Short mmCIF file of C-alpha atoms in Angstrom, two decimals:
data_model
loop_
_atom_site.label_atom_id
_atom_site.label_comp_id
_atom_site.label_asym_id
_atom_site.label_seq_id
_atom_site.Cartn_x
_atom_site.Cartn_y
_atom_site.Cartn_z
CA UNK A 1 107.86 77.08 107.34
CA UNK A 2 106.45 75.19 110.17
CA UNK A 3 108.50 72.34 112.02
CA UNK A 4 107.04 69.96 114.02
CA UNK A 5 108.61 67.09 116.23
CA UNK A 6 107.15 64.04 116.61
CA UNK A 7 109.12 61.86 119.53
CA UNK A 8 110.24 58.34 118.16
CA UNK A 9 109.59 56.08 121.20
CA UNK A 10 112.97 54.68 122.75
CA UNK A 11 111.40 51.32 122.40
CA UNK A 12 111.52 51.67 118.56
CA UNK A 13 115.39 52.53 118.76
CA UNK A 14 116.67 49.27 118.28
CA UNK A 15 114.93 48.99 114.74
CA UNK A 16 114.67 52.51 113.52
CA UNK A 17 117.92 54.46 114.94
CA UNK A 18 120.25 52.16 116.94
CA UNK A 19 123.21 54.22 116.65
CA UNK A 20 124.20 57.41 118.08
CA UNK A 21 125.26 60.15 115.28
CA UNK A 22 127.03 63.56 114.79
CA UNK A 23 125.69 64.38 111.44
CA UNK A 24 128.04 64.80 108.74
CA UNK A 25 125.90 65.45 105.89
CA UNK A 26 122.27 65.28 104.44
CA UNK A 27 121.03 62.80 102.01
CA UNK A 28 117.98 63.87 99.75
CA UNK A 29 115.04 61.42 98.92
CA UNK A 30 111.43 61.62 97.15
CA UNK A 31 108.79 59.67 99.16
CA UNK A 32 107.35 58.24 95.82
CA UNK A 33 104.16 58.76 97.52
CA UNK A 34 101.26 61.38 97.60
CA UNK A 35 101.11 61.43 101.59
CA UNK A 36 101.79 64.52 103.75
CA UNK A 37 104.73 64.83 106.02
CA UNK A 38 102.84 63.91 109.01
CA UNK A 39 101.52 60.63 107.39
CA UNK A 40 104.92 59.87 106.28
CA UNK A 41 106.62 60.05 109.91
CA UNK A 42 103.68 58.46 111.39
CA UNK A 43 103.61 55.47 109.31
CA UNK A 44 107.52 55.35 109.57
CA UNK A 45 107.38 55.23 113.53
CA UNK A 46 104.47 52.95 113.55
CA UNK A 47 105.79 50.10 111.63
CA UNK A 48 108.33 47.61 112.61
CA UNK A 49 110.41 47.81 109.33
CA UNK A 50 114.24 48.43 109.28
CA UNK A 51 113.65 51.59 107.13
CA UNK A 52 113.53 55.07 108.71
CA UNK A 53 114.49 58.72 107.96
CA UNK A 54 114.93 61.98 110.02
CA UNK A 55 112.38 64.36 108.52
CA UNK A 56 109.65 64.55 105.84
CA UNK A 57 108.67 67.78 104.12
CA UNK A 58 105.58 68.54 102.26
CA UNK A 59 104.18 71.78 101.00
CA UNK A 60 103.53 73.54 104.38
CA UNK A 61 105.63 72.15 107.05
CA UNK A 62 108.47 69.91 108.35
CA UNK A 63 107.94 67.07 110.30
CA UNK A 64 110.99 65.37 112.21
CA UNK A 65 110.35 61.86 113.65
CA UNK A 66 114.12 61.02 114.61
CA UNK A 67 116.53 63.31 116.56
CA UNK A 68 119.55 64.22 114.39
CA UNK A 69 121.97 62.58 116.93
CA UNK A 70 120.62 58.97 115.93
CA UNK A 71 121.26 57.33 112.79
CA UNK A 72 118.41 56.21 110.41
CA UNK A 73 118.22 53.51 107.76
CA UNK A 74 117.47 55.35 104.47
CA UNK A 75 120.60 55.45 102.16
CA UNK A 76 120.94 51.78 101.27
CA UNK A 77 124.52 51.68 102.08
CA UNK A 78 124.52 49.35 105.13
CA UNK A 79 126.86 50.93 107.87
CA UNK A 80 128.29 53.35 105.34
CA UNK A 81 128.41 57.22 105.25
CA UNK A 82 124.53 57.86 104.16
CA UNK A 83 123.06 55.62 106.83
CA UNK A 84 125.46 56.25 109.72
CA UNK A 85 126.63 59.74 109.06
CA UNK A 86 123.71 61.79 107.21
CA UNK A 87 120.29 63.29 108.00
CA UNK A 88 117.79 61.77 105.87
CA UNK A 89 115.14 63.89 104.30
CA UNK A 90 112.10 62.99 102.37
CA UNK A 91 110.43 65.28 100.01
CA UNK A 92 106.56 64.50 100.02
CA UNK A 93 104.02 64.34 96.95
CA UNK A 94 106.46 63.09 94.51
CA UNK A 95 104.43 60.65 93.02
CA UNK A 96 102.33 62.59 90.94
CA UNK A 97 104.18 65.82 91.33
CA UNK A 98 102.62 69.07 90.70
CA UNK A 99 101.96 72.31 92.65
CA UNK A 100 102.39 70.55 95.89
CA UNK A 101 105.47 68.76 95.00
CA UNK A 102 106.95 72.05 93.70
CA UNK A 103 106.23 73.63 97.12
CA UNK A 104 107.44 70.85 99.19
CA UNK A 105 110.89 71.10 97.09
CA UNK A 106 110.96 74.83 97.99
CA UNK A 107 110.24 74.07 101.68
CA UNK A 108 112.86 71.22 101.38
CA UNK A 109 115.64 73.46 99.95
CA UNK A 110 114.90 76.12 102.74
CA UNK A 111 115.34 73.51 105.63
CA UNK A 112 118.34 71.88 103.87
CA UNK A 113 119.91 75.37 103.84
CA UNK A 114 119.08 75.84 107.42
CA UNK A 115 120.68 72.76 108.53
CA UNK A 116 123.86 73.54 106.38
CA UNK A 117 124.11 76.72 108.26
CA UNK A 118 123.47 74.83 111.52
CA UNK A 119 125.99 72.18 110.85
CA UNK A 120 128.62 74.16 109.49
CA UNK A 121 128.35 72.95 105.82
CA UNK A 122 129.00 75.70 103.08
CA UNK A 123 127.82 75.68 99.51
CA UNK A 124 130.78 73.74 98.50
CA UNK A 125 129.77 70.85 100.23
CA UNK A 126 126.53 70.60 97.53
CA UNK A 127 129.18 69.22 95.02
CA UNK A 128 132.06 68.05 97.03
CA UNK A 129 133.57 64.35 96.34
CA UNK A 130 131.94 63.07 99.42
CA UNK A 131 128.57 64.58 98.31
CA UNK A 132 128.25 66.03 101.99
CA UNK A 133 124.94 67.51 100.53
CA UNK A 134 123.93 64.57 98.46
CA UNK A 135 121.25 62.31 97.14
CA UNK A 136 120.08 58.68 97.84
CA UNK A 137 121.73 57.84 94.14
CA UNK A 138 124.93 59.11 95.32
CA UNK A 139 124.97 56.65 98.52
CA UNK A 140 123.85 53.55 96.86
CA UNK A 141 122.94 54.16 93.24
CA UNK A 142 119.22 53.81 93.60
CA UNK A 143 117.24 56.29 91.45
CA UNK A 144 116.11 58.74 94.16
CA UNK A 145 115.05 61.46 94.71
CA UNK A 146 113.25 60.53 91.28
CA UNK A 147 111.17 63.42 90.37
CA UNK A 148 113.88 65.71 91.58
CA UNK A 149 116.31 63.90 89.42
CA UNK A 150 113.79 64.04 86.50
CA UNK A 151 113.27 67.59 86.75
CA UNK A 152 117.13 68.29 87.07
CA UNK A 153 119.20 68.06 90.31
CA UNK A 154 121.10 71.33 89.59
CA UNK A 155 117.82 72.90 89.32
CA UNK A 156 117.25 71.91 93.06
CA UNK A 157 120.72 72.31 94.16
CA UNK A 158 120.50 75.68 92.95
CA UNK A 159 117.11 76.34 94.98
CA UNK A 160 119.52 75.36 98.08
CA UNK A 161 122.32 77.68 97.15
CA UNK A 162 119.53 80.53 96.70
CA UNK A 163 118.12 79.92 100.36
CA UNK A 164 121.52 79.32 101.79
CA UNK A 165 122.77 82.92 100.37
CA UNK A 166 119.54 84.51 101.78
CA UNK A 167 119.95 83.13 104.85
CA UNK A 168 123.59 83.68 105.22
CA UNK A 169 124.46 86.47 102.98
CA UNK A 170 127.43 84.47 102.10
CA UNK A 171 128.83 82.94 98.64
CA UNK A 172 130.53 79.71 97.99
CA UNK A 173 133.84 79.44 99.63
CA UNK A 174 136.86 78.93 97.54
CA UNK A 175 135.47 80.88 94.35
CA UNK A 176 138.42 83.23 93.56
CA UNK A 177 138.12 86.79 94.47
CA UNK A 178 138.74 87.92 90.85
CA UNK A 179 136.69 89.43 87.81
CA UNK A 180 136.68 87.38 84.84
CA UNK A 181 134.94 87.54 81.41
CA UNK A 182 133.51 84.13 81.05
CA UNK A 183 132.56 84.75 77.70
CA UNK A 184 136.41 85.83 76.84
CA UNK A 185 137.45 82.19 77.16
CA UNK A 186 141.46 82.02 76.36
CA UNK A 187 141.89 78.53 77.88
CA UNK A 188 142.10 76.49 75.03
CA UNK A 189 138.97 74.21 75.98
CA UNK A 190 135.32 74.71 75.55
CA UNK A 191 132.14 74.31 77.27
CA UNK A 192 130.91 70.71 75.79
CA UNK A 193 134.15 69.03 75.94
CA UNK A 194 134.35 65.59 77.12
CA UNK A 195 137.37 65.05 79.15
CA UNK A 196 138.86 61.91 80.83
CA UNK A 197 140.62 63.19 84.34
CA UNK A 198 143.01 61.68 86.84
CA UNK A 199 142.00 63.89 89.85
CA UNK A 200 139.44 66.34 90.69
CA UNK A 201 139.07 69.68 93.21
CA UNK A 202 136.12 70.73 95.27
CA UNK A 203 136.07 74.13 93.98
CA UNK A 204 137.69 76.46 91.48
CA UNK A 205 140.30 77.46 93.80
CA UNK A 206 140.95 74.39 96.09
CA UNK A 207 144.48 73.23 96.53
CA UNK A 208 143.62 69.72 97.56
CA UNK A 209 143.61 67.22 94.80
CA UNK A 210 141.12 64.07 95.33
CA UNK A 211 140.50 60.95 93.24
CA UNK A 212 136.89 60.94 91.81
CA UNK A 213 134.76 57.73 91.73
CA UNK A 214 133.85 59.06 87.85
CA UNK A 215 136.97 59.41 85.71
CA UNK A 216 135.39 61.36 82.77
CA UNK A 217 132.60 64.08 82.07
CA UNK A 218 131.69 66.99 80.28
CA UNK A 219 132.94 70.68 80.93
CA UNK A 220 129.95 72.42 81.79
CA UNK A 221 131.20 75.68 82.94
CA UNK A 222 134.68 77.68 82.40
CA UNK A 223 135.97 80.38 84.64
CA UNK A 224 139.19 81.66 82.91
CA UNK A 225 141.93 82.54 85.39
CA UNK A 226 140.94 80.39 88.33
CA UNK A 227 143.06 77.83 89.97
CA UNK A 228 140.95 74.95 88.60
CA UNK A 229 138.83 76.54 85.68
CA UNK A 230 136.85 73.62 84.30
CA UNK A 231 133.69 72.55 86.07
CA UNK A 232 132.79 68.74 85.09
CA UNK A 233 129.11 67.60 84.77
CA UNK A 234 127.63 70.80 86.56
CA UNK A 235 129.59 69.98 89.71
CA UNK A 236 128.51 66.60 90.27
CA UNK A 237 132.23 65.51 89.55
CA UNK A 238 134.02 68.57 90.57
CA UNK A 239 136.64 71.33 89.19
CA UNK A 240 139.62 70.54 87.34
CA UNK A 241 142.61 72.26 85.84
CA UNK A 242 144.85 71.16 82.71
CA UNK A 243 146.98 68.97 84.90
CA UNK A 244 144.07 66.87 85.78
CA UNK A 245 142.91 66.35 82.33
CA UNK A 246 144.37 63.05 80.75
CA UNK A 247 142.54 63.37 77.28
CA UNK A 248 139.98 65.63 75.44
CA UNK A 249 137.11 64.86 72.93
CA UNK A 250 136.69 68.19 71.68
CA UNK A 251 133.04 69.30 70.75
CA UNK A 252 134.59 71.15 68.20
CA UNK A 253 135.32 67.92 66.36
CA UNK A 254 131.68 67.06 66.18
CA UNK A 255 130.22 70.30 65.59
CA UNK A 256 128.65 70.69 61.93
CA UNK A 257 126.06 72.64 60.65
CA UNK A 258 123.49 70.29 62.13
CA UNK A 259 124.40 71.10 65.81
CA UNK A 260 125.87 74.58 65.95
CA UNK A 261 123.91 77.77 65.94
CA UNK A 262 126.33 80.56 65.49
CA UNK A 263 123.42 83.12 65.53
CA UNK A 264 122.43 82.01 69.09
CA UNK A 265 123.68 84.46 71.39
CA UNK A 266 123.30 85.01 75.39
CA UNK A 267 119.76 86.96 76.18
CA UNK A 268 118.10 85.02 72.91
CA UNK A 269 114.63 83.61 73.16
CA UNK A 270 114.60 80.31 72.02
CA UNK A 271 111.99 77.18 71.98
CA UNK A 272 113.01 73.60 73.48
CA UNK A 273 111.76 71.25 70.91
CA UNK A 274 109.04 68.62 71.64
CA UNK A 275 111.27 66.04 70.49
CA UNK A 276 113.97 66.79 72.61
CA UNK A 277 114.90 63.86 74.80
CA UNK A 278 117.87 64.53 77.28
CA UNK A 279 119.57 67.56 78.71
CA UNK A 280 123.33 67.83 77.46
CA UNK A 281 124.31 66.58 80.91
CA UNK A 282 122.45 63.18 80.63
CA UNK A 283 119.06 63.65 82.22
CA UNK A 284 115.78 63.28 80.72
CA UNK A 285 113.91 66.29 80.03
CA UNK A 286 110.24 66.11 81.34
CA UNK A 287 107.54 66.59 79.03
CA UNK A 288 106.10 69.56 80.74
CA UNK A 289 109.41 71.74 79.81
CA UNK A 290 109.30 71.14 76.04
CA UNK A 291 107.53 73.24 73.35
CA UNK A 292 108.37 76.23 75.78
CA UNK A 293 110.34 79.44 75.69
CA UNK A 294 113.60 79.98 77.34
CA UNK A 295 116.38 82.51 77.56
CA UNK A 296 119.95 81.64 76.75
CA UNK A 297 122.03 82.41 79.66
CA UNK A 298 125.55 80.99 78.27
CA UNK A 299 126.53 79.53 75.18
CA UNK A 300 128.69 76.44 74.37
CA UNK A 301 129.68 74.68 71.59
CA UNK A 302 126.72 72.62 70.49
CA UNK A 303 125.02 73.30 73.63
CA UNK A 304 123.30 76.33 75.61
CA UNK A 305 122.54 76.99 79.22
CA UNK A 306 118.86 77.96 79.68
CA UNK A 307 118.19 80.44 82.13
CA UNK A 308 114.55 79.56 83.54
CA UNK A 309 115.84 75.77 83.85
CA UNK A 310 119.40 76.42 84.68
CA UNK A 311 120.23 73.45 82.44
CA UNK A 312 122.38 72.66 79.53
CA UNK A 313 120.48 71.61 76.20
CA UNK A 314 121.72 70.61 72.96
CA UNK A 315 121.24 73.47 70.25
CA UNK A 316 120.06 70.62 67.86
CA UNK A 317 117.02 70.38 70.37
CA UNK A 318 116.11 74.22 69.93
CA UNK A 319 113.50 74.60 67.44
CA UNK A 320 114.56 76.89 64.48
CA UNK A 321 118.16 76.07 65.04
CA UNK A 322 120.80 73.16 64.40
CA UNK A 323 119.30 70.07 63.31
CA UNK A 324 116.06 71.69 63.13
CA UNK A 325 117.21 74.22 60.54
CA UNK A 326 117.39 73.10 56.73
CA UNK A 327 118.86 75.39 54.18
CA UNK A 328 118.18 78.42 56.42
CA UNK A 329 114.61 77.90 56.75
CA UNK A 330 113.32 78.00 60.16
CA UNK A 331 110.64 75.41 61.35
CA UNK A 332 108.05 75.81 63.68
CA UNK A 333 107.17 73.49 66.65
CA UNK A 334 104.47 70.89 66.40
CA UNK A 335 102.20 73.17 68.67
CA UNK A 336 99.40 71.67 70.07
CA UNK A 337 95.76 73.09 69.96
CA UNK A 338 93.65 74.46 72.96
CA UNK A 339 91.26 71.35 72.75
CA UNK A 340 94.36 68.98 72.75
CA UNK A 341 96.18 71.00 75.82
CA UNK A 342 92.68 70.81 77.65
CA UNK A 343 92.22 67.16 76.87
CA UNK A 344 95.75 66.53 78.39
CA UNK A 345 94.91 68.17 81.52
CA UNK A 346 91.67 66.36 81.99
CA UNK A 347 93.04 62.94 80.66
CA UNK A 348 96.73 62.66 81.37
CA UNK A 349 98.73 61.75 84.46
CA UNK A 350 99.86 64.94 86.51
CA UNK A 351 97.56 66.94 84.61
CA UNK A 352 99.48 66.41 81.16
CA UNK A 353 102.40 68.08 82.96
CA UNK A 354 100.80 71.45 83.58
CA UNK A 355 100.14 70.70 87.15
CA UNK A 356 97.62 72.68 89.03
CA UNK A 357 96.72 76.69 89.42
CA UNK A 358 98.26 78.87 89.86
CA UNK A 359 101.20 77.02 88.57
CA UNK A 360 99.23 75.68 85.72
CA UNK A 361 98.05 79.20 84.44
CA UNK A 362 101.55 80.63 84.76
CA UNK A 363 102.85 77.53 82.90
CA UNK A 364 100.20 77.69 80.29
CA UNK A 365 101.07 81.59 79.77
CA UNK A 366 104.91 80.95 79.46
CA UNK A 367 104.02 78.40 76.65
CA UNK A 368 102.12 80.82 74.88
CA UNK A 369 98.45 79.65 75.87
CA UNK A 370 95.72 81.66 77.49
CA UNK A 371 94.61 79.93 80.80
CA UNK A 372 91.49 81.40 80.72
CA UNK A 373 90.39 79.93 77.63
CA UNK A 374 92.05 76.61 78.20
CA UNK A 375 90.00 76.61 81.44
CA UNK A 376 86.52 77.51 79.78
CA UNK A 377 87.21 74.41 77.34
CA UNK A 378 88.19 72.07 80.39
CA UNK A 379 84.82 73.29 82.16
CA UNK A 380 82.74 72.65 79.00
CA UNK A 381 84.19 69.19 78.57
CA UNK A 382 83.40 68.41 81.98
CA UNK A 383 79.91 69.33 82.10
#
């Protein structure tokens, strides 16, 4: 990826970056705009607003406008950790999304991994209590990076992890060097249990107990045999052990035939219902991910981890299972016709969630549609 530096005039330091800084983290943003990285940085430098960031990243390059040894006003936390200690990174083309935004996200993951290596931050820093690598939302509560959050933050963090591992050949520090069978859970707790906690650890083998800002969450992964075997909220809170857990609301207690699918197994192909609303971790599921097929990566009680999304969803939201199953009769999704899909692409924002080619063609094929047929209908409608 190309990296271009644009010099911030020293006359603007007092407005844009008045303090010296030694970076201690990264704050991730979406621009909520559809401009290029160069346009975003040029606009930031040329106005006189006390709003600034270090880098903008689009679908083919990173543009740096402020050196990393100066602060920037981007995190909304005044003289707090975000504004005074972190590198602010804006991901472009988030207003409309689509192929350009997807490429910008991938480039941002590559750049963040590079900066992590440069400044000595490891994979555990992505989900540590301080959010060394975190979001604008982590710093001050603003729903930003909005489209990245909508599409699944853990999905983006996994992109960073992939880039970091490719760059360094390393795995997360602190993960115990033991071989465990995660399908043979003998801890007495289950994925999907909601727990109240009095402390948290930054990794599954950490010995330093911290006091988290959030005191309860859902177990989303279990590593039997680890020092801290339970991952809470996909790492957005941290890792805990039994001594940290004050109380448990077991998912077993609410599991009935309407939300448990005993015949669902790792490797099964399932369809995410068009009526699904939220992931099991609370975030909203984008429309473009619904009514499509996915592979089950892990099974919890009333929930499954989908490989292609790397996100947990409720079994009741899988077509043909759970709440969608009555008297053992499998229902089928309300599938749109080719004509309806073509109309969505022509008339709806972000092309109905299908994006532009070649990403559109890939999404259509994954959803069971023939992209060539859809394109012919689109061409006919636009004559």
